[in-house]
Tab-separated table of C-alpha atoms in Angstrom:
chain	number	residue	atom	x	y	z
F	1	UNK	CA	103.731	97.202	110.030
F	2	UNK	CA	103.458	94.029	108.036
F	3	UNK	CA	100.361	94.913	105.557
F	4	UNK	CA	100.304	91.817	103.748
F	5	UNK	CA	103.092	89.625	102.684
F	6	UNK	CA	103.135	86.944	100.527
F	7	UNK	CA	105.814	84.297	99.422
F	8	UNK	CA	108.192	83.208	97.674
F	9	UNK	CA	109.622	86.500	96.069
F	10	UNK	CA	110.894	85.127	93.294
F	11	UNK	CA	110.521	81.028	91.605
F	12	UNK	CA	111.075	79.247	88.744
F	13	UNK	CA	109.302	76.867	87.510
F	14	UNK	CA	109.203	74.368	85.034
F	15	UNK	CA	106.598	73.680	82.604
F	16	UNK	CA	103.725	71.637	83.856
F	17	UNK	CA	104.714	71.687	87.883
F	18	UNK	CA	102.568	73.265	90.356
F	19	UNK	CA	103.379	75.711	93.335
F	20	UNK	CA	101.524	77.590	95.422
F	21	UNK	CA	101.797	81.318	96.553
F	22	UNK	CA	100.871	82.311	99.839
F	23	UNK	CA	99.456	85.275	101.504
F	24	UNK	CA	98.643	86.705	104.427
F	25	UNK	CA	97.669	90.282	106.043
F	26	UNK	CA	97.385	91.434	109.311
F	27	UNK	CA	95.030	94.379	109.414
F	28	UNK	CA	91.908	92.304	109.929
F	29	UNK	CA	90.608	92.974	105.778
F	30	UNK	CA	87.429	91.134	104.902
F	31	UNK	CA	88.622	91.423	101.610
F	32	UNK	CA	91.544	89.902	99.593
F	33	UNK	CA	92.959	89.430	96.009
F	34	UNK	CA	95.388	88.124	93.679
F	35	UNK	CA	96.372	89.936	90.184
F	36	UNK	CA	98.757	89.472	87.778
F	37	UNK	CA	100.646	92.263	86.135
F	38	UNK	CA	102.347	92.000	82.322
F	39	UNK	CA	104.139	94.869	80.653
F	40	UNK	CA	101.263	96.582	78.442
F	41	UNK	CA	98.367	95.176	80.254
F	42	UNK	CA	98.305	96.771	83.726
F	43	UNK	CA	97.024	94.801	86.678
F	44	UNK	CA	94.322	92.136	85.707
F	45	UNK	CA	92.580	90.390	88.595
F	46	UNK	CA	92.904	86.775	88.633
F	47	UNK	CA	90.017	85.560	91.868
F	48	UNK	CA	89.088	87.023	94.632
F	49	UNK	CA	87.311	86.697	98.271
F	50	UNK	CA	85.056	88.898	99.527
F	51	UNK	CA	85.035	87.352	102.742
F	52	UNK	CA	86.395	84.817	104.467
F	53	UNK	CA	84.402	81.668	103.016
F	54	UNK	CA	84.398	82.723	99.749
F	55	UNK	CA	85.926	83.178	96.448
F	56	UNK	CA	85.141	84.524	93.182
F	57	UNK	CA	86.512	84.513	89.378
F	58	UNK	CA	88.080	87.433	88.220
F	59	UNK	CA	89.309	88.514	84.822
F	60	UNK	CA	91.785	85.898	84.112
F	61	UNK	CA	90.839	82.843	85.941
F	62	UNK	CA	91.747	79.921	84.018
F	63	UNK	CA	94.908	77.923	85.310
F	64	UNK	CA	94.436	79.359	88.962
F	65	UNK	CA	92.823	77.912	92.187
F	66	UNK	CA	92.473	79.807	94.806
F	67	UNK	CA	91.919	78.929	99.042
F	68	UNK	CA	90.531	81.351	101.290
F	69	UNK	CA	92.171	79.647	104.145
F	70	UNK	CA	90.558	82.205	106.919
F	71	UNK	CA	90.468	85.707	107.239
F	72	UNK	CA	93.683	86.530	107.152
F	73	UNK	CA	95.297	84.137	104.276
F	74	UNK	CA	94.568	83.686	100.506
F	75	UNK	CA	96.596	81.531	98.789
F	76	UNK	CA	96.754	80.962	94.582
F	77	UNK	CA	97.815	77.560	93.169
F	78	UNK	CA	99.130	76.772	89.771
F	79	UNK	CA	98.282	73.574	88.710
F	80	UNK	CA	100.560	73.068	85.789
F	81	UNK	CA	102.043	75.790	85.286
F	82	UNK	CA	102.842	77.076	81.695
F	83	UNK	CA	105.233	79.658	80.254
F	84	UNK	CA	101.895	81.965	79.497
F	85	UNK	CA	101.570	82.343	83.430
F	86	UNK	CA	105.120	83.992	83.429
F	87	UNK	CA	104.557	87.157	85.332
F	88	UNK	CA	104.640	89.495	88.786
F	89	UNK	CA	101.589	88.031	90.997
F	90	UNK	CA	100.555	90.389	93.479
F	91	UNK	CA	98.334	89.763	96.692
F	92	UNK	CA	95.887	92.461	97.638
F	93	UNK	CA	93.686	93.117	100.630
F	94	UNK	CA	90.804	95.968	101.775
F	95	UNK	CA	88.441	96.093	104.081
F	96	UNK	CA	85.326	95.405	102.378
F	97	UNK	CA	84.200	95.552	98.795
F	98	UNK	CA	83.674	97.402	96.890
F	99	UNK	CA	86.839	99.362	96.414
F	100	UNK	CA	85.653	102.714	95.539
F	101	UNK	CA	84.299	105.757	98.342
F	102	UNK	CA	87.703	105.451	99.537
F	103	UNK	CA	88.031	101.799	100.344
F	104	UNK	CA	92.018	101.054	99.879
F	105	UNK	CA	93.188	98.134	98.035
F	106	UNK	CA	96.470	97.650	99.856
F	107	UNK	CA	99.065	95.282	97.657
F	108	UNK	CA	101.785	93.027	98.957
F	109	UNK	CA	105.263	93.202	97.302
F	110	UNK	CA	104.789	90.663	94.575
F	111	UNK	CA	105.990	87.055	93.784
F	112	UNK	CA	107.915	87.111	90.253
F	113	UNK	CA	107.647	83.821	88.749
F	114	UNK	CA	109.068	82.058	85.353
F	115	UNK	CA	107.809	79.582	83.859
F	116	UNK	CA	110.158	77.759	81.577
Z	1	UNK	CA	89.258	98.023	73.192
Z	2	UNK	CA	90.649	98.984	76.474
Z	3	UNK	CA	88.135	99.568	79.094
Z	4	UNK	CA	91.110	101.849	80.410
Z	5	UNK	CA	93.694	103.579	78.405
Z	6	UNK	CA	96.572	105.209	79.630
Z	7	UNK	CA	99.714	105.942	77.868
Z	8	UNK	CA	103.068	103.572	79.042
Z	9	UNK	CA	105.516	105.851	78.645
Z	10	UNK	CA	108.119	106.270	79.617
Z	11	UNK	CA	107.887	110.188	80.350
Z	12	UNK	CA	110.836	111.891	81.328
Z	13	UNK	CA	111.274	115.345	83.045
Z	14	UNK	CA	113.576	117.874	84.629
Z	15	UNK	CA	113.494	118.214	88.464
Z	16	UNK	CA	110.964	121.145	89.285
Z	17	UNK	CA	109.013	120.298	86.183
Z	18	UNK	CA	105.186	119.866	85.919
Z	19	UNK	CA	104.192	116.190	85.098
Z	20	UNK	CA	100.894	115.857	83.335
Z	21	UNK	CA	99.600	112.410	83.720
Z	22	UNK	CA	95.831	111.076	82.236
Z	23	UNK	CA	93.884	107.974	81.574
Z	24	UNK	CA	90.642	107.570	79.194
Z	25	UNK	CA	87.856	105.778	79.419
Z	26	UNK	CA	84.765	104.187	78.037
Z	27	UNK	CA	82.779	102.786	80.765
Z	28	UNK	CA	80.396	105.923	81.507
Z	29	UNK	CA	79.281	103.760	85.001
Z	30	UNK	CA	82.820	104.115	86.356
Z	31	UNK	CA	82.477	106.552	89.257
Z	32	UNK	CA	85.323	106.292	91.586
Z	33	UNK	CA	89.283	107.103	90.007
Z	34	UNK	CA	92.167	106.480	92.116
Z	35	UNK	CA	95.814	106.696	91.303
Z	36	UNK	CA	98.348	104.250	92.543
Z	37	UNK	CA	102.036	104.956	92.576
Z	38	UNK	CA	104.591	101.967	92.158
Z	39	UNK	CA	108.032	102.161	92.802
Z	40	UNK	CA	110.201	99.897	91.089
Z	41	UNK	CA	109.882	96.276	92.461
Z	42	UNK	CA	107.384	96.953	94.916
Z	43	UNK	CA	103.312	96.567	94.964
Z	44	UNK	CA	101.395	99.595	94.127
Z	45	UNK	CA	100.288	102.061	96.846
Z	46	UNK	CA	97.192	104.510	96.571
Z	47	UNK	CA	98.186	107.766	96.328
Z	48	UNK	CA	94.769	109.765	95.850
Z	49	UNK	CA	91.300	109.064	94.962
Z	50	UNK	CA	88.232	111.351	93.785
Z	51	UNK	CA	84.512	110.660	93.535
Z	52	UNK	CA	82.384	111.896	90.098
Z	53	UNK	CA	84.211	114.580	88.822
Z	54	UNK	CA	86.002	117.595	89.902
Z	55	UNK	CA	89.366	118.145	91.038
Z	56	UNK	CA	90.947	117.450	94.457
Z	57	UNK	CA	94.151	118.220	95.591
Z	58	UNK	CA	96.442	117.152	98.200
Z	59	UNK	CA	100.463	118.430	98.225
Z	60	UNK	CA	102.136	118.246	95.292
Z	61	UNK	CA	99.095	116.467	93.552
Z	62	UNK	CA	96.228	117.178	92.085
Z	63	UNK	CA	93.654	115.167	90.597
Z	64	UNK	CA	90.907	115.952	87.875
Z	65	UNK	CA	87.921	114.316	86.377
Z	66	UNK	CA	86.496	114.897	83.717
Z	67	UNK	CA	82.955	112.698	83.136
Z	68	UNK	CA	81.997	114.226	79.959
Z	69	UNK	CA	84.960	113.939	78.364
Z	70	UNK	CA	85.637	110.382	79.841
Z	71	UNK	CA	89.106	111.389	81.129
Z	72	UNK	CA	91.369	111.654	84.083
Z	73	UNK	CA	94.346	113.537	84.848
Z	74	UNK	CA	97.152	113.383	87.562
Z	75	UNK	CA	99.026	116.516	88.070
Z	76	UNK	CA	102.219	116.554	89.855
Z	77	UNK	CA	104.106	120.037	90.900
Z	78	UNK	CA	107.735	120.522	91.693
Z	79	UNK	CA	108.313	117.099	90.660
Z	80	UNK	CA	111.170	115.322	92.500
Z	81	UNK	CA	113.343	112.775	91.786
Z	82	UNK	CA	111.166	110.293	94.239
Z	83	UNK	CA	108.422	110.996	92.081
Z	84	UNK	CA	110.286	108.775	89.886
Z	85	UNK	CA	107.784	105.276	89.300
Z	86	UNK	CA	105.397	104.381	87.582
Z	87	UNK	CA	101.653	105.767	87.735
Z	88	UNK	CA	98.642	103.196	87.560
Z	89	UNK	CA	95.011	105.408	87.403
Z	90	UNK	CA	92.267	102.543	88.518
Z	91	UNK	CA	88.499	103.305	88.427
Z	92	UNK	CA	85.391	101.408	90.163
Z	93	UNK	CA	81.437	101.831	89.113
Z	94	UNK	CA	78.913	102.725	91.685
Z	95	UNK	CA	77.865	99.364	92.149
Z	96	UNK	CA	78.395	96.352	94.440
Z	97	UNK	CA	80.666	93.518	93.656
Z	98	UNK	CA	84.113	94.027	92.403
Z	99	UNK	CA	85.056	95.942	89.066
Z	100	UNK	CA	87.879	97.739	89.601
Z	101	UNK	CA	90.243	98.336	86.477
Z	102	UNK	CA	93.692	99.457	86.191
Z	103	UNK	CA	95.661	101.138	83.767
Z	104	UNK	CA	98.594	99.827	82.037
Z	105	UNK	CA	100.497	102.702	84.287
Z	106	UNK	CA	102.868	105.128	83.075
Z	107	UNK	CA	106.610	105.174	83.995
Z	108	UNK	CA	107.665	108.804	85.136
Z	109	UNK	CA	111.642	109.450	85.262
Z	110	UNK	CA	112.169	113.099	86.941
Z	111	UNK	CA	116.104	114.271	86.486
Z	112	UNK	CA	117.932	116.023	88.912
């Protein structure tokens, strides 16, 4: 069983180039996500998508884009990417929002990333 | 302030031991509490979730709310050394949209 997977594992970047993480997950989820987690701060959502077609901000938007590409992929883009955006970037999915009465969030295996 | 507070750790334990693990809160709308496990180098996975408060228990864990007080606990019996990770609580408010919000997690270490 797959779940969701995302890509690359691990990168390095240099300051001001842009990448893009992918995700995808194959247990048909109308719902995905992308956080970000930092020692000391837990996991802080970065966008969302409720559904396929759509995309929200989350708590820490700014520097991010993100594609809802179709139901089953989300991918995040860095722009420019700066040393603040060092950090483990984890892919989420459920089935539906919201995310309590039992609703799994189910997270990927993260993407660590440097920026330097 | 913290919407969520929960203590980083690390806590360390003998094998057997009883692990005691709790998060605070200040949002009084929060209504759903979950707690995620998370080995090291590896996404979180949900490990139990409760609705208002009360207690619930499944295995080895058990997990109590406390609304009045604002606080969650995560207790963990005849802890074993694959309890070792670290321990995010997460909570979501009875309403639509998406507010979920994690804890900072705490690292458990249980030694055989």
């Amino acid at each position: 069983n797959a779940g969701v997977t995302q890509t690359p594992k691990f990168q390095v970047l240099k300051t001001g180039q842009s990448m893009t993480l992918q995700c995808a997950q194959d247990m048909n989820h109308n719902s995905m996500y992308w956080y970000r987690q930092d020692p000391g701060m837990g996991l802080r959502l970065i966008y969302y998508s409720a559904s396929e077609g759509t995309t929200d901000k989350g708590e820490v938007p700014n520097g991010y884009n993100v594609s809802r590409l179709n139901k089953r992929e989300f991918s995040l883009r860095l722009e420019s990417a700066a040393p603040s955006q060092t950090s483990v970037y984890f892919c989420a999915s459920s089935e539906f929002l919201p995310t309590g009465s039992g609703n799994t969030i189910y997270f990927g295996e993260g993407s660590w990333l440097t920026v330097v | 302030q913290k919407e969520v507070e929960q203590d980083p750790g690390p806590l360390s334990v003998p094998e057997g031991a009883i692990v005691s693990l709790n998060c605070t809160y200040s949002n009084s709308a929060f209504q759903y509490f979950m707690w995620y496990r998370q080995y090291s180098r590896k996404g979180p996975e949900l490990l139990m979730y409760t609705y208002s408060s009360g207690n619930k228990e499944d295995g080895r864990f058990t997990a109590q709310v406390d609304k009045s007080s604002k606080y969650i606990s995560l207790f963990i019996r005849d802890s074993q050394p694959s309890d070792s990770a670290t321990y995010l609580c997460a909570m979501t408010p009875n309403t639509g949209g998406f507010k979920t919000i994690f804890g900072a997690g705490t690292r458990l270490f249980v030694k055989a």
